[in-house]
Short mmCIF file of C-alpha atoms in Angstrom, two decimals:
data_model
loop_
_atom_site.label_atom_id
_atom_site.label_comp_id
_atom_site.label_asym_id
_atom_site.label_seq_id
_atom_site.Cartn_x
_atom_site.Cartn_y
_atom_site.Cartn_z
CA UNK A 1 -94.61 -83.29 38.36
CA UNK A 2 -92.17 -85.77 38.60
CA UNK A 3 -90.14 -83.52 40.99
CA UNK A 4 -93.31 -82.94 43.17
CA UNK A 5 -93.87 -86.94 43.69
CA UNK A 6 -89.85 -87.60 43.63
CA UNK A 7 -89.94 -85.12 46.70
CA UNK A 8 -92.48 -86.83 48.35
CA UNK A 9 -90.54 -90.56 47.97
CA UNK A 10 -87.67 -88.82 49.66
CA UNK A 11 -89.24 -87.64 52.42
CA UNK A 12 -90.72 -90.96 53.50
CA UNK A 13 -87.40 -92.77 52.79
CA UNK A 14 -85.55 -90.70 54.84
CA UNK A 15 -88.26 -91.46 57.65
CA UNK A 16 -87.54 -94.74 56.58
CA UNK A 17 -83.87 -95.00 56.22
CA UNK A 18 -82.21 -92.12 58.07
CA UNK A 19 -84.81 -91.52 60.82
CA UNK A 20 -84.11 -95.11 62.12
CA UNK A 21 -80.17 -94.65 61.46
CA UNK A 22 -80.83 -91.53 63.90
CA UNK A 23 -82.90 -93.52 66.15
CA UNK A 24 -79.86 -96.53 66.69
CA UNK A 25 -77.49 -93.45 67.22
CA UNK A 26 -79.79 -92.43 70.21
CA UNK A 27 -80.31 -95.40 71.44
CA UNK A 28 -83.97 -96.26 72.74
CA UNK A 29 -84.82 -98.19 75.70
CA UNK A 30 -88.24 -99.06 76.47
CA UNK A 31 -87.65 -100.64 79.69
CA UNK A 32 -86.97 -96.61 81.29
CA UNK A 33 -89.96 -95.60 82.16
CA UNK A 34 -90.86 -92.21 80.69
CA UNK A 35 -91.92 -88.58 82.04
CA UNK A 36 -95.88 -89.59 81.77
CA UNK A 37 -95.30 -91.90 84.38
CA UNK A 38 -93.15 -90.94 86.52
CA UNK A 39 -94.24 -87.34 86.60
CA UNK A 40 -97.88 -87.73 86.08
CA UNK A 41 -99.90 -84.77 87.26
CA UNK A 42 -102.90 -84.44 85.04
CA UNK A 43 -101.98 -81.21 83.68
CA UNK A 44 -98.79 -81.38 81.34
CA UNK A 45 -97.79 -85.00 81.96
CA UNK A 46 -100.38 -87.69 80.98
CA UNK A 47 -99.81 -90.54 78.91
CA UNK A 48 -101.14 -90.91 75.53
CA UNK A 49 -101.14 -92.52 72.28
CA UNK A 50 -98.81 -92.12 69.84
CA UNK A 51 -100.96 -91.49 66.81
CA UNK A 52 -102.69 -88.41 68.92
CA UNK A 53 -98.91 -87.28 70.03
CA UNK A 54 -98.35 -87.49 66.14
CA UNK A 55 -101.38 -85.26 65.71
CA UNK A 56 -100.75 -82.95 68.64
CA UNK A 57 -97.36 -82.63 67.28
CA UNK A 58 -97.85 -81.80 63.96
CA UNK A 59 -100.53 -79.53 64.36
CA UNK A 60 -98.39 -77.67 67.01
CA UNK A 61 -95.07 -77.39 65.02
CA UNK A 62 -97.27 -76.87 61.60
CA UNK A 63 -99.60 -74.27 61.68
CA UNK A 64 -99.58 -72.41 58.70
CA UNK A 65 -95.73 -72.32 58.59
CA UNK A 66 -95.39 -75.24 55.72
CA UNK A 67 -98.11 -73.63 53.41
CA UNK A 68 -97.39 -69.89 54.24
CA UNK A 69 -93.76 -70.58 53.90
CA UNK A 70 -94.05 -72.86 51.88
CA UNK A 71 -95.48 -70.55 49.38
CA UNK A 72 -93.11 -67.38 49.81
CA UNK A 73 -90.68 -70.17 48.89
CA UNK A 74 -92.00 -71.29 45.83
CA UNK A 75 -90.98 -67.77 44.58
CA UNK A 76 -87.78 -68.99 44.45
CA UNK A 77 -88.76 -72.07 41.74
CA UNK A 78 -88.12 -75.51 42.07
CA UNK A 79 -84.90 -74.90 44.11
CA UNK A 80 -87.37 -74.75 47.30
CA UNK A 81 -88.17 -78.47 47.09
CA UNK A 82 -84.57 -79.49 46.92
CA UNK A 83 -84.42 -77.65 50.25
CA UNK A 84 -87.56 -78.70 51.74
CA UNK A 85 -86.35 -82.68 51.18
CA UNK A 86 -83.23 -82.29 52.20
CA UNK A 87 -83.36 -79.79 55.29
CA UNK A 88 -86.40 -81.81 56.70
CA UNK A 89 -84.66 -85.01 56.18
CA UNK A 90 -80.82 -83.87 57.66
CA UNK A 91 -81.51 -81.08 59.66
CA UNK A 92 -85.29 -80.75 60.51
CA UNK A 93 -86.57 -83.78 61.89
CA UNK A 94 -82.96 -84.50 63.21
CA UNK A 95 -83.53 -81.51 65.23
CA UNK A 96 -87.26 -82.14 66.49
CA UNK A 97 -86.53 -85.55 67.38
CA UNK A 98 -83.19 -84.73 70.01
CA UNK A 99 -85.46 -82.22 71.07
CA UNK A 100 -88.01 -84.35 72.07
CA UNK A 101 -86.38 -87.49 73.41
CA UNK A 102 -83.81 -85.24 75.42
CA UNK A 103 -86.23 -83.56 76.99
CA UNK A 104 -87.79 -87.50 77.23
CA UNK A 105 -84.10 -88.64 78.82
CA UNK A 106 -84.45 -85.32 81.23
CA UNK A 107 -87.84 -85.97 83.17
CA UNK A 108 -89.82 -83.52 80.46
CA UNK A 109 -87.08 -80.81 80.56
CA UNK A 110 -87.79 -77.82 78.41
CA UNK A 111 -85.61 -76.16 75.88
CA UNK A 112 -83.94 -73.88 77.94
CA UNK A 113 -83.00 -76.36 80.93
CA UNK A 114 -81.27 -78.84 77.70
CA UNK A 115 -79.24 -75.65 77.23
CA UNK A 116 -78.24 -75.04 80.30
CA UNK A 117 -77.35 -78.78 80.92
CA UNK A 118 -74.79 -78.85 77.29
CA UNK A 119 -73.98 -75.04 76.73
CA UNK A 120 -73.84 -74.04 79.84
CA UNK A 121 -75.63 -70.92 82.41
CA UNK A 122 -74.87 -68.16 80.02
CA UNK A 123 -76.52 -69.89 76.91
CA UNK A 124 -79.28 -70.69 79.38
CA UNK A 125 -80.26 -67.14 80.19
CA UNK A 126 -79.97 -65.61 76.22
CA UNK A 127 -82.21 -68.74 75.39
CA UNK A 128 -84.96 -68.41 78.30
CA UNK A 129 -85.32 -64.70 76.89
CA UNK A 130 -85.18 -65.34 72.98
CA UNK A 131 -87.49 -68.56 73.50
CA UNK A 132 -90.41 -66.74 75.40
CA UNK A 133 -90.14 -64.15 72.67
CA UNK A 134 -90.36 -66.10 69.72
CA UNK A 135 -93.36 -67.53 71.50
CA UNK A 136 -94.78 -64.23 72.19
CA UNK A 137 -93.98 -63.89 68.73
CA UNK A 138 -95.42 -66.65 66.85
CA UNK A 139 -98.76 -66.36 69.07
CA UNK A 140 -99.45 -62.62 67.91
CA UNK A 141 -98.24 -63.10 64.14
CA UNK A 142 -100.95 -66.34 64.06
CA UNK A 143 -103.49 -64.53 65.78
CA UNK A 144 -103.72 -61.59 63.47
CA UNK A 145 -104.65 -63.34 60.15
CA UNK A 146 -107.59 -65.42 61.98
CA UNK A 147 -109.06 -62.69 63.37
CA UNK A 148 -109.14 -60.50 60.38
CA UNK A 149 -111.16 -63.77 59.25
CA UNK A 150 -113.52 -64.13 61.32
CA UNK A 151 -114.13 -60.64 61.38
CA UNK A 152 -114.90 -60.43 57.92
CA UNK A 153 -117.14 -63.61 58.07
CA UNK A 154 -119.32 -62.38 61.24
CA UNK A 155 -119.43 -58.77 61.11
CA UNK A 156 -117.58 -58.51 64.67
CA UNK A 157 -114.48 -56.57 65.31
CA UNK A 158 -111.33 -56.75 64.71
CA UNK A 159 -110.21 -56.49 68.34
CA UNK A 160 -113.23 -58.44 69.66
CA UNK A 161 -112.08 -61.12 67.58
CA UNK A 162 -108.16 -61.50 68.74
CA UNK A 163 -110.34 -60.97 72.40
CA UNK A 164 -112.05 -64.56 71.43
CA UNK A 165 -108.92 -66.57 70.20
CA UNK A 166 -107.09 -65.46 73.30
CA UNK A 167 -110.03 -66.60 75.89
CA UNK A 168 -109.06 -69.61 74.09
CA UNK A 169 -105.37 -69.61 74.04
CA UNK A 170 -105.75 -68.85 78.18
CA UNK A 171 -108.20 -71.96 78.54
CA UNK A 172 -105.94 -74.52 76.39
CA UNK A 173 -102.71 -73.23 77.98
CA UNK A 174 -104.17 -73.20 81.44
CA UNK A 175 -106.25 -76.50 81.09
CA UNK A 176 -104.46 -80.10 81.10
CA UNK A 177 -103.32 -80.94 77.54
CA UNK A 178 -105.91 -84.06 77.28
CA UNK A 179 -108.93 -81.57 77.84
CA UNK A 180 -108.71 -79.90 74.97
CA UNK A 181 -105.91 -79.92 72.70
CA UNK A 182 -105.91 -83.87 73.08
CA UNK A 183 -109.60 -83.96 72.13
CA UNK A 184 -109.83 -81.22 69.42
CA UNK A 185 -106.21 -81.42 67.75
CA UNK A 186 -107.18 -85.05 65.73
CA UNK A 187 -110.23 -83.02 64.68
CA UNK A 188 -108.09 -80.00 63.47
CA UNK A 189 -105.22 -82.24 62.27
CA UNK A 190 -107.71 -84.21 59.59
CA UNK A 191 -108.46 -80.62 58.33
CA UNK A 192 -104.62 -79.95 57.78
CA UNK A 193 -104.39 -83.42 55.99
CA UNK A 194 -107.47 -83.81 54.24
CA UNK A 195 -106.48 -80.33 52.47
CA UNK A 196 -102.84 -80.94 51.55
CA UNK A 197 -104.25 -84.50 50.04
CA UNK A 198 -107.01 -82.94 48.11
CA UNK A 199 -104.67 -79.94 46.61
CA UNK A 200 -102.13 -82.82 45.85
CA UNK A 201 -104.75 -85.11 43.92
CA UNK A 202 -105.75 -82.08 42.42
CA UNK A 203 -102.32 -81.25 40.91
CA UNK A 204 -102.29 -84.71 39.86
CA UNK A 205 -105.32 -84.63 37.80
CA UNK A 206 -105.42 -81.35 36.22
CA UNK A 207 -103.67 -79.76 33.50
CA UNK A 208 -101.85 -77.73 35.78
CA UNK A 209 -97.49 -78.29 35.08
CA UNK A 210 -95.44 -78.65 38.23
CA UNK A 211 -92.13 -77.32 37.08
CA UNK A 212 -89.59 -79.59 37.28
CA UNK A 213 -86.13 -79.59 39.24
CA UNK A 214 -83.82 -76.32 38.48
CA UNK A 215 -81.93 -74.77 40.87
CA UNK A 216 -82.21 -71.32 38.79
CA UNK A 217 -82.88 -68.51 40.84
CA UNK A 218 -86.98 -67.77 39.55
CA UNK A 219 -87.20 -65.07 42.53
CA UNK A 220 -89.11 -62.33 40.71
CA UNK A 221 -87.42 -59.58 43.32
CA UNK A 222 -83.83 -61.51 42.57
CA UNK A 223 -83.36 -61.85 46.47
CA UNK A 224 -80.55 -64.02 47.06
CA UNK A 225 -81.10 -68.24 47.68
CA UNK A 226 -78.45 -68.17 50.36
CA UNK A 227 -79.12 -67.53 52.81
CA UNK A 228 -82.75 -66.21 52.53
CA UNK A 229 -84.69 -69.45 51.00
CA UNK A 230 -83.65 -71.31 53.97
CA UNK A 231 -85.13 -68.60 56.40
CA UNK A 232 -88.54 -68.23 54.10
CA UNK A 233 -89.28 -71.25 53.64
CA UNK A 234 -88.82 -72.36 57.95
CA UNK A 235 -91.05 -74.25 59.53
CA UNK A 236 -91.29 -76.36 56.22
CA UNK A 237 -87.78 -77.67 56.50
CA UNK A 238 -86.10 -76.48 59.64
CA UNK A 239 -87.68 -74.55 62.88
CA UNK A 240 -86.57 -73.45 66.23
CA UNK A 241 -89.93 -72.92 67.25
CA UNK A 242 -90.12 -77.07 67.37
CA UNK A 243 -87.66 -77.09 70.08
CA UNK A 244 -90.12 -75.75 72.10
CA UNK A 245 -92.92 -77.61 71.41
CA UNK A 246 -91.20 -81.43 71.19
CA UNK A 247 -90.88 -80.78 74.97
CA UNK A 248 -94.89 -80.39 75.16
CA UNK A 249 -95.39 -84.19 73.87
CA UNK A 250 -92.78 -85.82 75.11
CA UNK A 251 -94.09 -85.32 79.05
CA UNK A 252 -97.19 -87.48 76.88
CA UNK A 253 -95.00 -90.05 75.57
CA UNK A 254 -95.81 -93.88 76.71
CA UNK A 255 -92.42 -95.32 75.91
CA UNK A 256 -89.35 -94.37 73.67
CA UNK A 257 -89.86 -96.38 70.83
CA UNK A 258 -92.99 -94.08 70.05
CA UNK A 259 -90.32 -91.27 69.64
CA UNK A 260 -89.04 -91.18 65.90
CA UNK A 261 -92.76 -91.57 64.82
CA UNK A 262 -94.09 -88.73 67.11
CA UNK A 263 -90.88 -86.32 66.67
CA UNK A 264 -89.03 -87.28 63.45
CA UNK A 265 -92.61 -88.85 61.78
CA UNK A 266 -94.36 -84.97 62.74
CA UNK A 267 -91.51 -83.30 60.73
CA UNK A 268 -91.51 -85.27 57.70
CA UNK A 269 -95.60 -84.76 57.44
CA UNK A 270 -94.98 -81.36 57.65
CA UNK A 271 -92.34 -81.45 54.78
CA UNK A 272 -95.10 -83.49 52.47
CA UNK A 273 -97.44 -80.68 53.61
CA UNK A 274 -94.97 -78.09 52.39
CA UNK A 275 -94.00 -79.67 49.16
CA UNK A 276 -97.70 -79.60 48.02
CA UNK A 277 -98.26 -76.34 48.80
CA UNK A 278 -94.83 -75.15 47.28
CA UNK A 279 -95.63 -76.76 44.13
CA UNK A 280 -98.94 -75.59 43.95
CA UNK A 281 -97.91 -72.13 44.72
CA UNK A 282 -95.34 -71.89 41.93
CA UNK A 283 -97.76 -73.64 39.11
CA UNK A 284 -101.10 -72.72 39.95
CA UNK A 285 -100.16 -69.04 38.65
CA UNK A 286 -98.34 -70.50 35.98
CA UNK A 287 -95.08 -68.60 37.17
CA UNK A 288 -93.37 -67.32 40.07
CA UNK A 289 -93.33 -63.83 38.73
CA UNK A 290 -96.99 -64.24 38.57
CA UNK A 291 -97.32 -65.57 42.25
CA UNK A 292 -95.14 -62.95 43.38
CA UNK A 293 -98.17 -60.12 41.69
CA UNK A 294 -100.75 -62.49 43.84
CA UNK A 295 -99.33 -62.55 46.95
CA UNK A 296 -98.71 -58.84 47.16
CA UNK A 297 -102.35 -58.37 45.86
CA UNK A 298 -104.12 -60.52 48.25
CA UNK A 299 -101.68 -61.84 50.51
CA UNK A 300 -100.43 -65.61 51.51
CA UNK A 301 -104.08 -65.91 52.88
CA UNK A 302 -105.89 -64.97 49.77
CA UNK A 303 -103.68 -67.02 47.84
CA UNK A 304 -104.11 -70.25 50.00
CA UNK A 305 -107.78 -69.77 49.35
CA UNK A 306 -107.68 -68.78 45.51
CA UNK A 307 -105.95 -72.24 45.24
CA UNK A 308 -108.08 -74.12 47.16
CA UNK A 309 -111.32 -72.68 45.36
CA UNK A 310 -109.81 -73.10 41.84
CA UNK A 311 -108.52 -76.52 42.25
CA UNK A 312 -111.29 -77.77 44.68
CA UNK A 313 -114.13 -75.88 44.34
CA UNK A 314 -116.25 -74.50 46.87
CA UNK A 315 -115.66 -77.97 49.29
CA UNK A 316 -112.15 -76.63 48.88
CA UNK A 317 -112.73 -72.80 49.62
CA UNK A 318 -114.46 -73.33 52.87
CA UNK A 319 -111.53 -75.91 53.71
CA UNK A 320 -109.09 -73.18 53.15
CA UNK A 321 -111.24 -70.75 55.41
CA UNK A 322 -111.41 -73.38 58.17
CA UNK A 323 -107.16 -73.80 57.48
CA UNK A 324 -106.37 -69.73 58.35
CA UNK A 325 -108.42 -69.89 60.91
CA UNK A 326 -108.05 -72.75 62.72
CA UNK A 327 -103.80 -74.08 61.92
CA UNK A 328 -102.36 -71.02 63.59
CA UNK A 329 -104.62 -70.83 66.53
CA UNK A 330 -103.40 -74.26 66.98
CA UNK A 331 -100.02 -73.15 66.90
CA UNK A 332 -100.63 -70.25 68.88
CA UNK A 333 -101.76 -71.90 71.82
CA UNK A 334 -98.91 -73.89 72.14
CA UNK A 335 -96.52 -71.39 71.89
CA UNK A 336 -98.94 -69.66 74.82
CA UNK A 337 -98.72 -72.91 76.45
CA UNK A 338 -94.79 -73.72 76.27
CA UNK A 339 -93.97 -69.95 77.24
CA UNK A 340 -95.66 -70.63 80.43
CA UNK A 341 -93.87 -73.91 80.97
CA UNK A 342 -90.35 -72.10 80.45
CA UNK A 343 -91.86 -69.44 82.50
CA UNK A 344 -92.77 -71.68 85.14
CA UNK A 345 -89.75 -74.00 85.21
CA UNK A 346 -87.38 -70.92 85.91
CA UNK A 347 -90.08 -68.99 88.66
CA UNK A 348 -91.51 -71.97 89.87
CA UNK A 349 -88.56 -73.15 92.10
CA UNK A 350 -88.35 -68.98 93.25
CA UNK A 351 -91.78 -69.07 94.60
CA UNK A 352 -93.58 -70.32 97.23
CA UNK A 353 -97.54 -70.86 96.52
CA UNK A 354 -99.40 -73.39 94.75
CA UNK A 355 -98.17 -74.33 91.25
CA UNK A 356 -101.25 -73.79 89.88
CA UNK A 357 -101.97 -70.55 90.80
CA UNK A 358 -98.14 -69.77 89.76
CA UNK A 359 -99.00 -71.45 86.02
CA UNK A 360 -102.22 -69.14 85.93
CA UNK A 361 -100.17 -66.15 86.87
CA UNK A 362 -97.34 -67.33 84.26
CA UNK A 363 -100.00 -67.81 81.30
CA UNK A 364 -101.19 -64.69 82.06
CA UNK A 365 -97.84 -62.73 81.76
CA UNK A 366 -97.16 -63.82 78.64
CA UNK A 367 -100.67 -63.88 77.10
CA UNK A 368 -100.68 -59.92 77.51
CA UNK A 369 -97.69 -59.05 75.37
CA UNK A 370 -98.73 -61.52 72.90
CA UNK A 371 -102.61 -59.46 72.64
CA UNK A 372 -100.73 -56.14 72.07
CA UNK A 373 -98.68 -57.44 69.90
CA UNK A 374 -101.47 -59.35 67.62
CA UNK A 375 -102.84 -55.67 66.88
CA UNK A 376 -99.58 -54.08 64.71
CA UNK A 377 -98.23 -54.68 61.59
CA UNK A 378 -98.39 -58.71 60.60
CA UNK A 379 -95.41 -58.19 58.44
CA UNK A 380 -93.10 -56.43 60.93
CA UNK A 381 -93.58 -59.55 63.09
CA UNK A 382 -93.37 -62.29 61.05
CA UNK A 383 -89.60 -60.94 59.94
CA UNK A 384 -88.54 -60.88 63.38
CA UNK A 385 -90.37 -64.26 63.81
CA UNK A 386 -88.10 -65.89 61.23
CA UNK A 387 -84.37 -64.73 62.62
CA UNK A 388 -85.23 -65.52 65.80
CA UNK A 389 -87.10 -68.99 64.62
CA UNK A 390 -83.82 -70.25 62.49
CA UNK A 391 -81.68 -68.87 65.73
CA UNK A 392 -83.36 -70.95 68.28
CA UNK A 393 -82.79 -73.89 66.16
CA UNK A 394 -79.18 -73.73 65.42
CA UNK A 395 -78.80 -73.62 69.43
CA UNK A 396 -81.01 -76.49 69.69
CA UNK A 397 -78.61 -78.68 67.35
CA UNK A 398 -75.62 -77.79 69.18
CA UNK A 399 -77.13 -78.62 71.94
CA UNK A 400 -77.77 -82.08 70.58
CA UNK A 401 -73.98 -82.04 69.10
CA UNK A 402 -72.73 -81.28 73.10
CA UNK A 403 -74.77 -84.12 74.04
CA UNK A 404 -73.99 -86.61 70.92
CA UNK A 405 -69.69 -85.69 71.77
CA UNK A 406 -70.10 -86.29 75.40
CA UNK A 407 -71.50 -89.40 74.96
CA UNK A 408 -69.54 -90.69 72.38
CA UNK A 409 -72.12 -91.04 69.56
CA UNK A 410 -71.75 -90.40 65.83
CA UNK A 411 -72.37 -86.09 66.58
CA UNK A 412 -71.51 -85.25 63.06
CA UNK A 413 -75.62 -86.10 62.40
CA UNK A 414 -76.33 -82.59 64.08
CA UNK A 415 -72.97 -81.26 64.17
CA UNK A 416 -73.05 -80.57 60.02
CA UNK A 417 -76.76 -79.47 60.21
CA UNK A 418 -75.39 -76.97 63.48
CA UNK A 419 -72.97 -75.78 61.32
CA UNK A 420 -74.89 -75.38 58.60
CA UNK A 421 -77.56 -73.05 60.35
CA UNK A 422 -74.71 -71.48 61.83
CA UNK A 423 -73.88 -70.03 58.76
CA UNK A 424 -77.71 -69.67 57.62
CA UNK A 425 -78.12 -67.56 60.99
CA UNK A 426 -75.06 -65.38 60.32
CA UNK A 427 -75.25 -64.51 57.31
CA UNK A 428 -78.62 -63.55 57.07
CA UNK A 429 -78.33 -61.59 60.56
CA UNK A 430 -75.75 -59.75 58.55
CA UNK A 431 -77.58 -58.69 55.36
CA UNK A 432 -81.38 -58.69 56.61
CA UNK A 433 -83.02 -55.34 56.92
CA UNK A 434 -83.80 -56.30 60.56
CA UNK A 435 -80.33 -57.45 61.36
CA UNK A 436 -77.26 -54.69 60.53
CA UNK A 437 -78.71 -54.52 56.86
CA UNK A 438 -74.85 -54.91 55.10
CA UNK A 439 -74.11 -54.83 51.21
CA UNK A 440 -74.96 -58.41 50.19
CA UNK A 441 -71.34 -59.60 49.05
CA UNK A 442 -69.75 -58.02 52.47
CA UNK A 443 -72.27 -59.24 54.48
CA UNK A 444 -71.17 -63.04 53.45
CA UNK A 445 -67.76 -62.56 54.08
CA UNK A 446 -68.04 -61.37 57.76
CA UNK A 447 -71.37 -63.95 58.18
CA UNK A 448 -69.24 -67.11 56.64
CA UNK A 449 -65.95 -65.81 58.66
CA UNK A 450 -68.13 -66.20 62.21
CA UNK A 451 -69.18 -69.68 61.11
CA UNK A 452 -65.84 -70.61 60.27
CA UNK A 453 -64.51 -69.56 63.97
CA UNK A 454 -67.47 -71.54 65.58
CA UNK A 455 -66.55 -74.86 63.02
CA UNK A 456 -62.87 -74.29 64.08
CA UNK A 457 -64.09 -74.38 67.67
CA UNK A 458 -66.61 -77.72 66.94
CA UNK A 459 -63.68 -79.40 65.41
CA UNK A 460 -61.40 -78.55 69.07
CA UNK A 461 -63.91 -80.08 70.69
CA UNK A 462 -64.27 -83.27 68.64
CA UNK A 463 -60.57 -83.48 69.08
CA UNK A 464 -60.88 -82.79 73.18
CA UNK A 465 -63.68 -85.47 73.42
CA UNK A 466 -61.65 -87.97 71.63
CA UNK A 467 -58.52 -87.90 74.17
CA UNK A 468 -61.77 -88.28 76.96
CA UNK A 469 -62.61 -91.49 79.07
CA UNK A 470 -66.20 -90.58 77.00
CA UNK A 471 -67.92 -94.11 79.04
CA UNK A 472 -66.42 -92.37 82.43
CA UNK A 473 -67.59 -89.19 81.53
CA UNK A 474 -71.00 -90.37 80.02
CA UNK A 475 -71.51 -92.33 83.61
CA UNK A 476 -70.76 -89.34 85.80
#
C-alpha cells in the first residue's frame, strides 16, 4: 500500500515540480491572445474554462485506456507503477502539454500540420495517414465493448447498438464542441473520478494487500517488460493518441497560463486513475497469475466490474456499467471528431464549397470505416491500436525536440523521452506478432541498433544547432 499512495505523491509533485520547470522552458505569455479569440467560429474554436478544458481533456485522452491498460499492466506486478509515475511524469504529460500549447502557438494547428512545420513534408504525409487511422482505430475498438453492453442490458442488437453510439459520434463530431461535449463531458468526467476515488478508498479500508515495489517480472505468460509493459500499459503513462486530441482544447483555451493545468494537469489525473486501477487489478485477485485466469475468463470488462461490485457493492457495479459504456464513447467521439479536423485541414484548402458542408462530408468519411470496423474481432484491433498509439507519440516528441533545438530551449526534456520511445517503438515493431514477429533476443539487437542511428543523428543536430545564430533563426 505504501507503493500505491507513494505513486500517487509522485504524480502530483511532478505536476508540481517538473510540470512548472516544463512550463518556464516553454515560456507562457498571456498577453498573445489565443486561437479562441482570434479564430472564433462557434464550432471548434470557442473559449472556455479551464476546469471544463481539464474535464474535456481528460475524458478525451482517458477513456478506458488507464483502467483497461492499466489492468493488462498490473500482470506484470508492481513494476507497472514504477512506469506509470515515471512515464506520465517525463514523457507523458511532457508530450500532451507541447502538443497542446504548439498547436496553441500555431493558431489551433493539428498534429499533422506541427509535423510538417519541424519534420518536414514527408513526415507530414506518413503522419496524416497513420493519425486518421489510429483514430479510425481507437473509435471502432471503444465502440465494440459498449455496445455488447448495452445490448445485453436492453435486449437490442448488437449492430443496432454500434448504429446508436455512432448517430452520436456523427452529432458530437459534427456539432460545435460547447453543445455537447462541453455540456455532457463534466457530467461523464465525475463518473470517471467518483469511481477511481471510491475503488481507491476502498483499497484503503479493506483487508485487501497492495503489493509493494518489485521490479520482478510477475507476468504469468513471462512476456518480456521491455519493451511490452510500456506498450500495455499506454494511455496510462504515454499516448500518441493525445497528440491528437490536445489540439481539440487548445482552439478552447482562454489564455496560456491555463495550459500546464489543462494539458500536463489532464495527464497526471489520468496516471492517478491508472495507478488505482493497476493496484487494484494486481491485489484484488490476490495475484497476477490469478488476474491473468480472470481476464481471459471474463475479459478487462468483466473484471472492471467484478472489482467494482466486490469492493463497492452494487452503488459500485452500476458505476462500473455506466464506466464501459460511457469512457470510451467519450473517447470515441473525439477521435471521430479530430479525424475530421485533420481531414478537413488537408481537403479544406483543395475545395471550394462551404466548410460546413465539407466538415459533414469529412465526418462522414471517416465515421464509415470506423462502423465496419467496430463489428470484427476487439482483440485484433486493439493490438494494432497500441503500435500505432506509442508510434504517433514518439513523432510527436520529436517534433517538440525540433522545435525545443530551434529555439534554443533546454530540448533534452523531450529529446530523452523521444529517444526513449524510439527504442520502445522499435523494438517492439521488431518482436510483436503484428510487426515482423523476430526471436526475442534478435529482435533487440536490430530494434536498439535503429535507435542508436536516430540518437547518433539527435546528437548531430544538437551539435548543428549549437554553431546556429538560434535568436536569428528563432525570429525568422
Amino acid at each position: 500500500m505504501f507503493t500505491l499512495i507513494g505513486a500517487i505523491i509522485l504524480l502530483f509533485l511532478g505536476y508540481v515540480v517538473y510540470g512548472k520547470f516544463v512550463e518556464k522552458v516553454f515560456v507562457v505569455n498571456d498577453a498573445t491572445p489565443t486561437p479562441a479569440y482570434t479564430k472564433t467560429d462557434n464550432l471548434d474554436y470557442v473559449p472556455m474554462p479551464a476546469w471544463k478544458g481539464w474535464v474535456i481533456q481528460l475524458l478525451n485522452i482517458a477513456g478506458l485506456g488507464p483502467i483497461y491498460g492499466a489492468i493488462a499492466g498490473a500482470l506484470y506486478g508492481p513494476v507497472a507503477m514504477v512506469w506509470i509515475v515515471l512515464g506520465c511524469i517525463f514523457a507523458g504529460a511532457v508530450h500532451d502539454y507541447f502538443a497542446g500549447m504548439l498547436s496553441v502557438r500555431h493558431g489551433g494547428a493539428q498534429f499533422p500540420a506541427l509535423v510538417q512545420k519541424y519534420l518536414g513534408k514527408a513526415m507530414r504525409v506518413f503522419t496524416d495517414v497513420v493519425s486518421v487511422v489510429l483514430m479510425i482505430l481507437v473509435a471502432a475498438a471503444f465502440t465494440a465493448g459498449p455496445a455488447a453492453v448495452i445490448s445485453a442490458k436492453t435486449g437490442i442488437t448488437f449492430i443496432v447498438a454500434i448504429g446508436i453510439i455512432f448517430l452520436y459520434f456523427l452529432l458530437a463530431a459534427i456539432l460545435p464542441i460547447n453543445k455537447i461535449i462541453g455540456r455532457i463531458y463534466p457530467v461523464f468526467g465525475a463518473v470517471l473520478l467518483i469511481t477511481a476515488a471510491a475503488v481507491l478508498i476502498a483499497l484503503l479500508t479493506s483487508d485487501i494487500k497492495v503489493p509493494e515495489l518489485t521490479f520482478a517480472n510477475m507476468h504469468p505468460g513471462e512476456l518480456p517488460i521491455w519493451p511490452l509493459l510500456m506498450v500495455t500499459i499506454s494511455c496510462g503513462a504515454i499516448s500518441g493518441f493525445h497528440s491528437t486530441q490536445s489540439p481539440i482544447i487548445s482552439r478552447t483555451l482562454k489564455k496560456e497560463t491555463e495550459g500546464r493545468k489543462v494539458f500536463y494537469g489532464a495527464m497526471i489525473g489520468e496516471g492517478v486513475i491508472a495507478l488505482i486501477w493497476c493496484a487494484a487489478g494486481m491485489s484484488f485477485y490476490g495475484g497476477t497469475g490469478e488476474l491473468a485466469s480472470v481476464v481471459s475468463a471474463v475479459g478487462a470488462g468483466g473484471v472492471v466490474d467484478q472489482i467494482s461490485v466486490g469492493l463497492l457493492g452494487t452503488i459500485g457495479g452500476l458505476l462500473a456499467i455506466l464506466s464501459v459504456i460511457i469512457l470510451p464513447i467519450t473517447t470515441g467521439d473525439t477521435s471521430l471528431r479530430s479525424a475530421r479536423m485533420i481531414v478537413l485541414d488537408f481537403i479544406g484548402s483543395r475545395i471550394k464549397a462551404n466548410q460546413k458542408t465539407v466538415a459533414v462530408i469529412a465526418t462522414v468519411a471517416v465515421t464509415i470505416p470506423a462502423f465496419y470496423l467496430s463489428t470484427i474481432d476487439y482483440q485484433f484491433l486493439w493490438r494494432y491500436v497500441g503500435m500505432t498509439n506509442q508510434m504517433v507519440a514518439t513523432v510527436m516528441l520529436w517534433v517538440a525536440t525540433s522545435y525545443l533545438l530551434k529555439e534554443g530551449k533546454l530540448h533534452w526534456i523531450t529529446g530523452l523521452p523521444a529517444v526513449f520511445m524510439t527504442g520502445v517503438v522499435f523494438c517492439y515493431l521488431m518482436v510483436a506478432p503484428e510487426g515482423f514477429g523476430l526471436e526475442y533476443n534478435f529482435a533487440m539487437i536490430i530494434g536498439l541498433s535503429f535507435t542508436a542511428a536516430i540518437a547518433l543523428f539527435y546528437a548531430y543536430q544538437i551539435f548543428r544547432y549549437s554553431k546556429l545564430n538560434v535568436p536569428a533563426l528563432a525570429k525568422e
